[in-house]
C-alpha atoms as one frame of an Amber mdcrd trajectory, in Angstrom:
protein
   0.041   0.014  -0.031   1.337   3.469  -0.880   2.160   6.168   1.613  -0.796
   8.173   0.387  -3.121   5.242   0.603  -2.055   4.472   4.148  -2.743   8.020
   5.018  -6.253   7.798   3.518  -6.967   4.691   5.502  -6.207   6.652   8.639
  -8.499   9.381   7.716 -11.265   6.781   6.884 -10.740   5.127  10.374 -11.090
   8.466  12.151 -14.163   9.471  10.063 -15.784   6.020  10.586 -15.718   6.666
  14.284 -17.381  10.005  13.977 -14.470  12.349  13.877 -13.406  15.016  11.435
 -10.133  14.195   9.734  -8.231  15.890   6.849  -4.886  15.878   5.200  -3.137
  19.114   6.348  -0.143  21.238   5.427   2.548  20.497   2.843   0.984  17.356
   1.383  -2.176  19.382   0.373   0.062  22.123  -1.018   2.029  19.563  -3.106
  -1.134  17.986  -4.352  -2.495  21.232  -5.604   0.834  22.001  -7.287   0.927
  18.498  -8.916   3.908  17.336  -6.896   4.597  14.027  -5.236   4.539  14.195
  -1.483   6.491  11.775   0.810   4.903  12.997   4.107   1.132  13.130   4.974
   0.103  14.870   8.074  -3.367  14.536   9.402  -5.495  16.960  11.391  -8.516
  15.778  13.334 -10.862  16.835  16.233 -10.164  13.442  17.914  -8.276  13.928
  21.203  -4.912  12.245  21.450  -6.033   9.486  23.693  -8.866   8.643  21.308
  -6.344   8.441  18.458  -4.197   6.122  20.455  -7.173   3.904  21.269  -8.220
   3.708  17.658  -4.962   2.451  16.077  -2.898  -0.618  16.797   0.521   1.068
  16.804   1.140   4.629  17.896   3.944   6.722  19.368   2.789   9.483  21.803
   5.447  11.958  20.762   3.712  15.164  21.698   0.457  14.354  23.483   0.674
  17.629  25.436   0.570  19.456  22.122  -2.132  17.076  20.663   0.339  15.158
  18.473   0.359  11.320  18.102   2.378   9.270  15.556   0.304   6.545  13.969
   2.358   3.709  12.428   1.067   1.732   9.497   3.076  -0.767   7.465   6.311
   0.664   8.999   5.553   4.170   8.019   4.845   7.052  10.393   1.994   9.594
  10.117   1.629  12.651  12.332  -2.001  12.885  13.521  -2.659  16.240  15.365
  -5.733  17.470  17.124  -7.083  20.750  15.884  -5.694  23.320  18.294  -4.935
  26.909  19.062  -1.659  28.074  20.648  -0.738  30.699  23.215   2.531  32.706
  23.271   5.913  31.113  22.570   8.319  32.153  25.386  11.066  30.097  23.943
  10.517  31.199  20.387   9.741  27.608  19.292   7.142  25.823  21.605   3.771
  27.283  22.639   3.360  27.967  26.378  -0.029  26.154  26.202  -2.434  24.732
  23.716  -6.186  24.502  23.523  -8.076  22.243  21.196 -10.270  24.056  18.784
 -11.762  23.981  15.300 -10.263  23.254  11.703 -10.077  27.005  11.143  -8.462
  27.677  14.516  -5.876  24.986  13.628  -5.095  26.511  10.210  -4.639  30.047
  11.563  -1.804  28.915  13.897   0.256  27.536  10.954   3.115  29.376   9.241
   2.226  30.240   5.574  -0.945  30.294   3.589   0.313  27.784   1.113   0.667
  25.414   3.980  -2.675  26.225   5.555  -4.909  24.145   3.430  -7.041  21.093
   4.475  -8.142  18.348   2.191 -10.695  15.493   2.821  -9.403  12.636   0.632
 -12.623  10.704   1.251 -15.044  13.442  -0.068 -12.413  15.059  -2.312 -13.041
  18.408  -0.696 -10.411  21.143  -0.071 -10.868  23.698   2.632  -9.063  27.046
   2.387  -9.564  29.442   5.271  -6.466  31.639   4.570  -6.245  32.110   0.797
  -3.655  29.460   0.373  -4.937  28.326  -3.063  -4.714  31.841  -4.554  -1.269
  32.276  -3.252  -0.128  29.003  -4.775  -1.644  30.041  -8.048   0.048  33.464
  -7.848   3.322  32.167  -6.523   3.392  34.014  -3.137   4.755  33.112   0.257
   2.635  34.935   2.764   2.586  34.468   6.443  -0.868  33.571   7.893  -2.281
  36.553   9.786   0.113  38.963  11.346   3.655  38.004  10.047   5.308  39.506
  13.186   3.303  37.197  15.387   4.042  34.072  13.202   7.803  34.779  13.258
   7.890  35.725  16.899   6.314  32.361  17.662   9.042  30.498  15.921  12.021
  32.427  14.454  13.035  29.592  12.261   9.961  30.387  10.109  11.920  33.222
   8.732  14.313  30.748   7.081  11.459  28.485   6.071  10.020  31.395   4.112
  13.147  31.648   2.145  13.306  27.838   1.652   9.801  27.701   0.190  10.406
  30.802  -1.960  13.618  29.399  -3.482  12.203  25.864  -3.784   9.177  26.902
  -5.717  10.475  30.105  -7.264   7.813  32.144  -5.429   7.963  35.710  -4.309
   7.737  36.532  -0.629   4.899  38.931   0.102   5.901  42.502   1.054   4.501
  42.418   4.614   6.112  39.061   5.241   9.512  40.428   3.952   9.269  43.467
   6.126   8.671  41.349   9.245  11.680  39.094   8.375  14.002  42.039   7.768
  13.018  43.555  11.127  13.224  40.349  13.093  16.276  38.894  11.408  18.627
  39.729  14.341  16.452  37.506  16.621  17.237  34.318  14.595  19.934  33.601
  17.219  17.347  32.418  19.714  17.000  29.386  17.442  19.315  26.475  18.184
  22.368  26.021  15.922  21.115  22.584  15.015  17.756  23.794  13.744  19.451
  26.585  11.702  21.849  24.036  10.256  18.970  21.718   9.292  17.146  24.572
   7.595  20.258  25.674   5.863  20.897  22.160   4.635  17.364  22.104   3.111
  17.947  25.311   1.241  21.413  24.327  -0.042  20.428  20.788  -1.089  16.974
  21.794  -2.534  16.014  23.478  -5.731  17.685  26.908  -6.601  20.130  27.074
  -3.659  21.654  30.258  -5.214  18.257  31.913  -4.898  17.975  30.846  -1.365
  21.316  32.448  -0.371  20.379  35.596  -2.360  17.169  35.782  -0.397  18.815
  35.258   2.908  21.096  38.090   2.124  18.367  40.455   0.856  16.291  39.710
   4.020  19.186  40.438   6.394  19.523  36.800   7.555  22.750  35.871   5.887
  24.619  38.475   7.854  23.289  36.836  10.945  23.792  33.144  10.258  26.790
  33.227   7.946  28.589  36.571   8.319  31.676  35.073   6.652  29.607  34.519
   3.457  28.087  37.865   3.759  31.560  39.474   3.734  32.258  37.984   0.324
  30.177  40.682  -1.300  32.325  43.249  -2.950  35.601  41.309  -2.675  36.985
  41.871  -6.210  38.771  39.207  -8.203  41.113  39.417 -11.184  38.879  39.650
 -14.345  41.058  37.385 -16.413  40.404  34.461 -13.995  36.977  35.536 -12.788
  35.064  37.503 -15.491  31.878  36.596 -13.612  32.464  39.122 -10.884  33.212
  39.288  -7.137  33.647  36.406  -4.734  29.973  36.414  -3.730  28.776  36.530
  -7.294  31.167  33.639  -8.143  29.874  31.614  -5.142  26.156  32.037  -6.187
  27.051  30.976  -9.726  28.769  27.866  -8.370  25.638  27.007  -6.297  23.504
  27.402  -9.379  25.563  24.698 -11.135  25.036  21.975  -8.405  23.002  18.841
  -9.262  21.399  17.007  -6.378  24.353  17.673  -4.108  25.037  16.196  -0.731
  25.017  18.485   2.294  28.804  18.331   2.575  29.366  19.120  -1.027  26.798
  21.958  -1.012  28.261  23.693   2.081  31.785  23.024   0.565  30.666  24.848
  -2.587  29.381  27.715  -0.414  32.519  28.035   1.593  35.262  27.106  -0.888
  36.402  30.685  -1.341  35.467  32.009   2.291  39.149  32.578   2.851  39.437
  35.151   0.120  37.959  37.786   2.306  40.888  37.648   4.726  43.658  37.098
   2.174  42.787  39.789  -0.432  45.944  41.691  -1.518  46.524  43.910  -4.546
  50.028  44.388  -5.692  51.021  43.486  -9.238  47.494  42.120  -9.476  44.803
  40.952  -7.051  45.916  37.848  -5.112  44.440  35.537  -2.573  47.621  33.763
  -1.143  46.854  30.601   0.785  43.128  31.369   0.878  42.358  27.682   0.700
  44.138  27.069   3.993  42.780  30.126   5.672  39.284  29.175   4.366  39.586
  25.621   5.725  40.108  27.181   9.215  37.189  29.479   8.699  35.066  26.540
   7.467  35.942  24.523  10.654  34.835  27.445  12.789  31.543  27.683  10.950
  31.062  23.885  11.290  31.551  24.188  15.074  29.094  27.095  15.257  26.454
  25.042  13.320  27.071  21.992  15.376  27.880  19.757  12.396  28.984  16.218
  13.031  32.791  15.475  13.279  32.633  13.500   9.976  30.938  16.294   8.092
  33.219  18.846   9.483  36.251  16.840   8.366  34.888  16.436   4.930  33.828
  20.011   4.424  37.133  21.535   5.594  38.935  19.017   3.477  37.026  20.122
   0.419  37.814  23.803   1.102  41.497  23.021   1.686  41.810  20.890  -1.517
  39.606  22.845  -3.935  42.510  24.269  -5.908  44.496  20.944  -6.241  43.170
  20.158  -9.752  45.164  22.941 -11.246  48.340  21.147 -10.445  47.070  17.641
 -11.248  48.715  17.317 -14.673  52.158  17.993 -13.089  51.713  15.798 -10.037
  53.709  12.638  -9.505  51.630   9.531  -9.752  51.820   8.828  -6.059  50.407
  12.236  -5.142  47.562  11.950  -7.687  46.677   8.378  -6.529  46.640   9.451
  -2.968  44.139  12.118  -3.944  41.994   9.520  -5.761  42.070   7.227  -2.742
  40.383   9.762  -0.537  36.725   8.951   0.305  35.827  12.452  -0.563  37.399
  12.493  -4.056  34.033  12.307  -5.890  32.701  15.397  -4.108  36.000  17.190
  -4.662  35.920  16.463  -8.301  32.409  17.937  -8.601  33.447  20.924  -6.538
  36.401  21.528  -8.909  34.091  21.046 -11.960  31.644  23.598 -10.605  34.390
  26.027  -9.684  35.831  25.947 -13.190  32.463  26.276 -14.833  31.622  29.347
 -12.716  34.868  31.137 -13.654  37.104  30.407 -16.606  35.045  27.554 -18.007
  38.163  25.537 -18.653  37.545  21.941 -17.587  40.806  20.446 -18.966  42.203
  19.805 -15.457  38.865  18.246 -14.353  38.708  15.988 -17.376  42.349  14.847
 -16.877  41.724  13.835 -13.377  38.466  12.052 -14.100  39.853  10.241 -17.156
  42.971   9.175 -15.152  40.805   8.188 -12.172  38.546   6.048 -14.351  41.451
   4.168 -15.985  42.939   3.140 -12.663  41.836  -0.037 -10.693  41.212   0.064
  -6.991  44.361  -1.969  -6.489  46.377   0.531  -8.460  45.024   3.544  -6.431
  45.215   1.749  -3.059  47.593  -1.148  -3.334  48.429  -3.473  -0.490  51.830
  -2.387   0.802  54.780  -4.670   0.313  56.363  -3.701   3.712  54.797  -3.080
   7.067  56.085  -1.916  10.384  56.636  -5.419  11.495  59.056  -5.908   8.617
  61.110  -2.826   9.693  61.232  -4.225  13.331  62.514  -7.555  11.927  65.200
  -5.531  10.214  66.360  -4.254  13.566  64.763  -0.771  13.560  63.266   0.536
  16.758  59.647   1.767  16.367  59.315   5.593  16.230  58.214   8.561  14.052
  60.811   7.620  11.438  58.679   4.418  10.624  56.073   6.679   8.963  58.809
   8.353   6.856  60.224   5.060   5.659  56.811   3.501   4.961  55.619   6.628
   3.168  58.786   6.643   1.006  58.166   2.945   0.150  54.446   3.707  -0.597
  55.368   6.592  -2.850  57.768   4.353  -4.898  55.123   1.586  -5.133  52.420
   4.071  -6.290  54.897   5.559  -8.796  55.396   2.136 -10.216  59.091   1.833
  -9.214  58.455  -0.951  -6.738  56.735  -3.924  -8.224  57.734  -6.810  -5.924
  58.148  -7.442  -2.276  61.771  -8.371  -2.856  62.528  -4.903  -4.367  60.714
  -3.379  -1.500  62.642  -5.302   1.091  65.937  -4.252  -0.594  64.971  -0.590
  -0.643  63.637  -0.796   2.943  66.993  -2.338   4.143  68.855   0.501   2.433
  66.636   3.102   4.183  66.954   1.377   7.541  70.746   1.205   7.043  70.866
   5.010   6.473  68.826   5.539   9.581  71.021   3.373  11.713  74.121   4.963
  10.245  72.872   8.323  11.365
């Protein structure tokens, strides 16, 4: 049974027992827009305990707020009782809720396009807030007073940007004014929630538009001041005819195709170090901006509470984003080490995007990809001929020099100069002898 059909069965069960029940929120919006929806939320006048009693498997995730998860065929569906909400002291959760009517429930929601109800049994749509017209006209409009909606949950300001960029909708003037005025208050939202919303913007449709909107509505300066500072940072026209660092970054974002979160934020931050390394002597230069940028990216990751694994990947992408320009001159061992990195596919895509958004020259990218595709896994990451145990057997005491010797042997193996264990042993004995002689 499909996700939608399971959701319909939940509605039918509630209605069969005398309750009102409708699809609510994004799934109704998507249906009207002719889009597939993966999540179906249900609104009802059944109280939480009644919902729990009606279904075989439920999860009482937010009974105090009228929310119960109903589980059908391994899928989870949020079933929420119609409610009104009081003030939001913490900027996220209502201080109290009271159960109400379908119209009461709709008017507490964020945007008109998400304020529609639909009865899948009778095929009737209920629109108490003008959501259908705003979908038709391509408008993101807060329900009721936008200052109240954003004061209730400050993250809604970023959600407005996400919906606007995703659907290529315009944000209503009054909604924009409220966001611009309240933008400095976004910091009451947890770093984790800000990161999650930023991830949805950057990995969704039209991420460049999302960043532009965040900037225009004064949110970018608050959540990513390092990116905001890219504006107006000039670049040499012969390398970057497209414009300043911010313009280049937006162009890069526009060229992404279904990116992962780490690639998307890596693209956004790859030139973040240029703001601090800008110099103009014989020409504009950004010496070591990739290293400076990697440090800045690490700080941003810490601020956004990214996982350690994501932080390592993102900073590595920023640090290495220039390496393709030297690829055709690299020794085989260095190039193969690059190919052996888990993040290489994302790095290759970042370098492709970076080139497309500047000179347009993809020769370095094509060289790397063609070389990478010709090599087998064993050629890129061969089993070493010599290990530390072998060095100990040769009489060498373990220490930091082990790494130097093993790295030298691995370099020669990757370069194709060592093809047998016997040759590797002979070279190792020579290196060990030099060490012992010193």
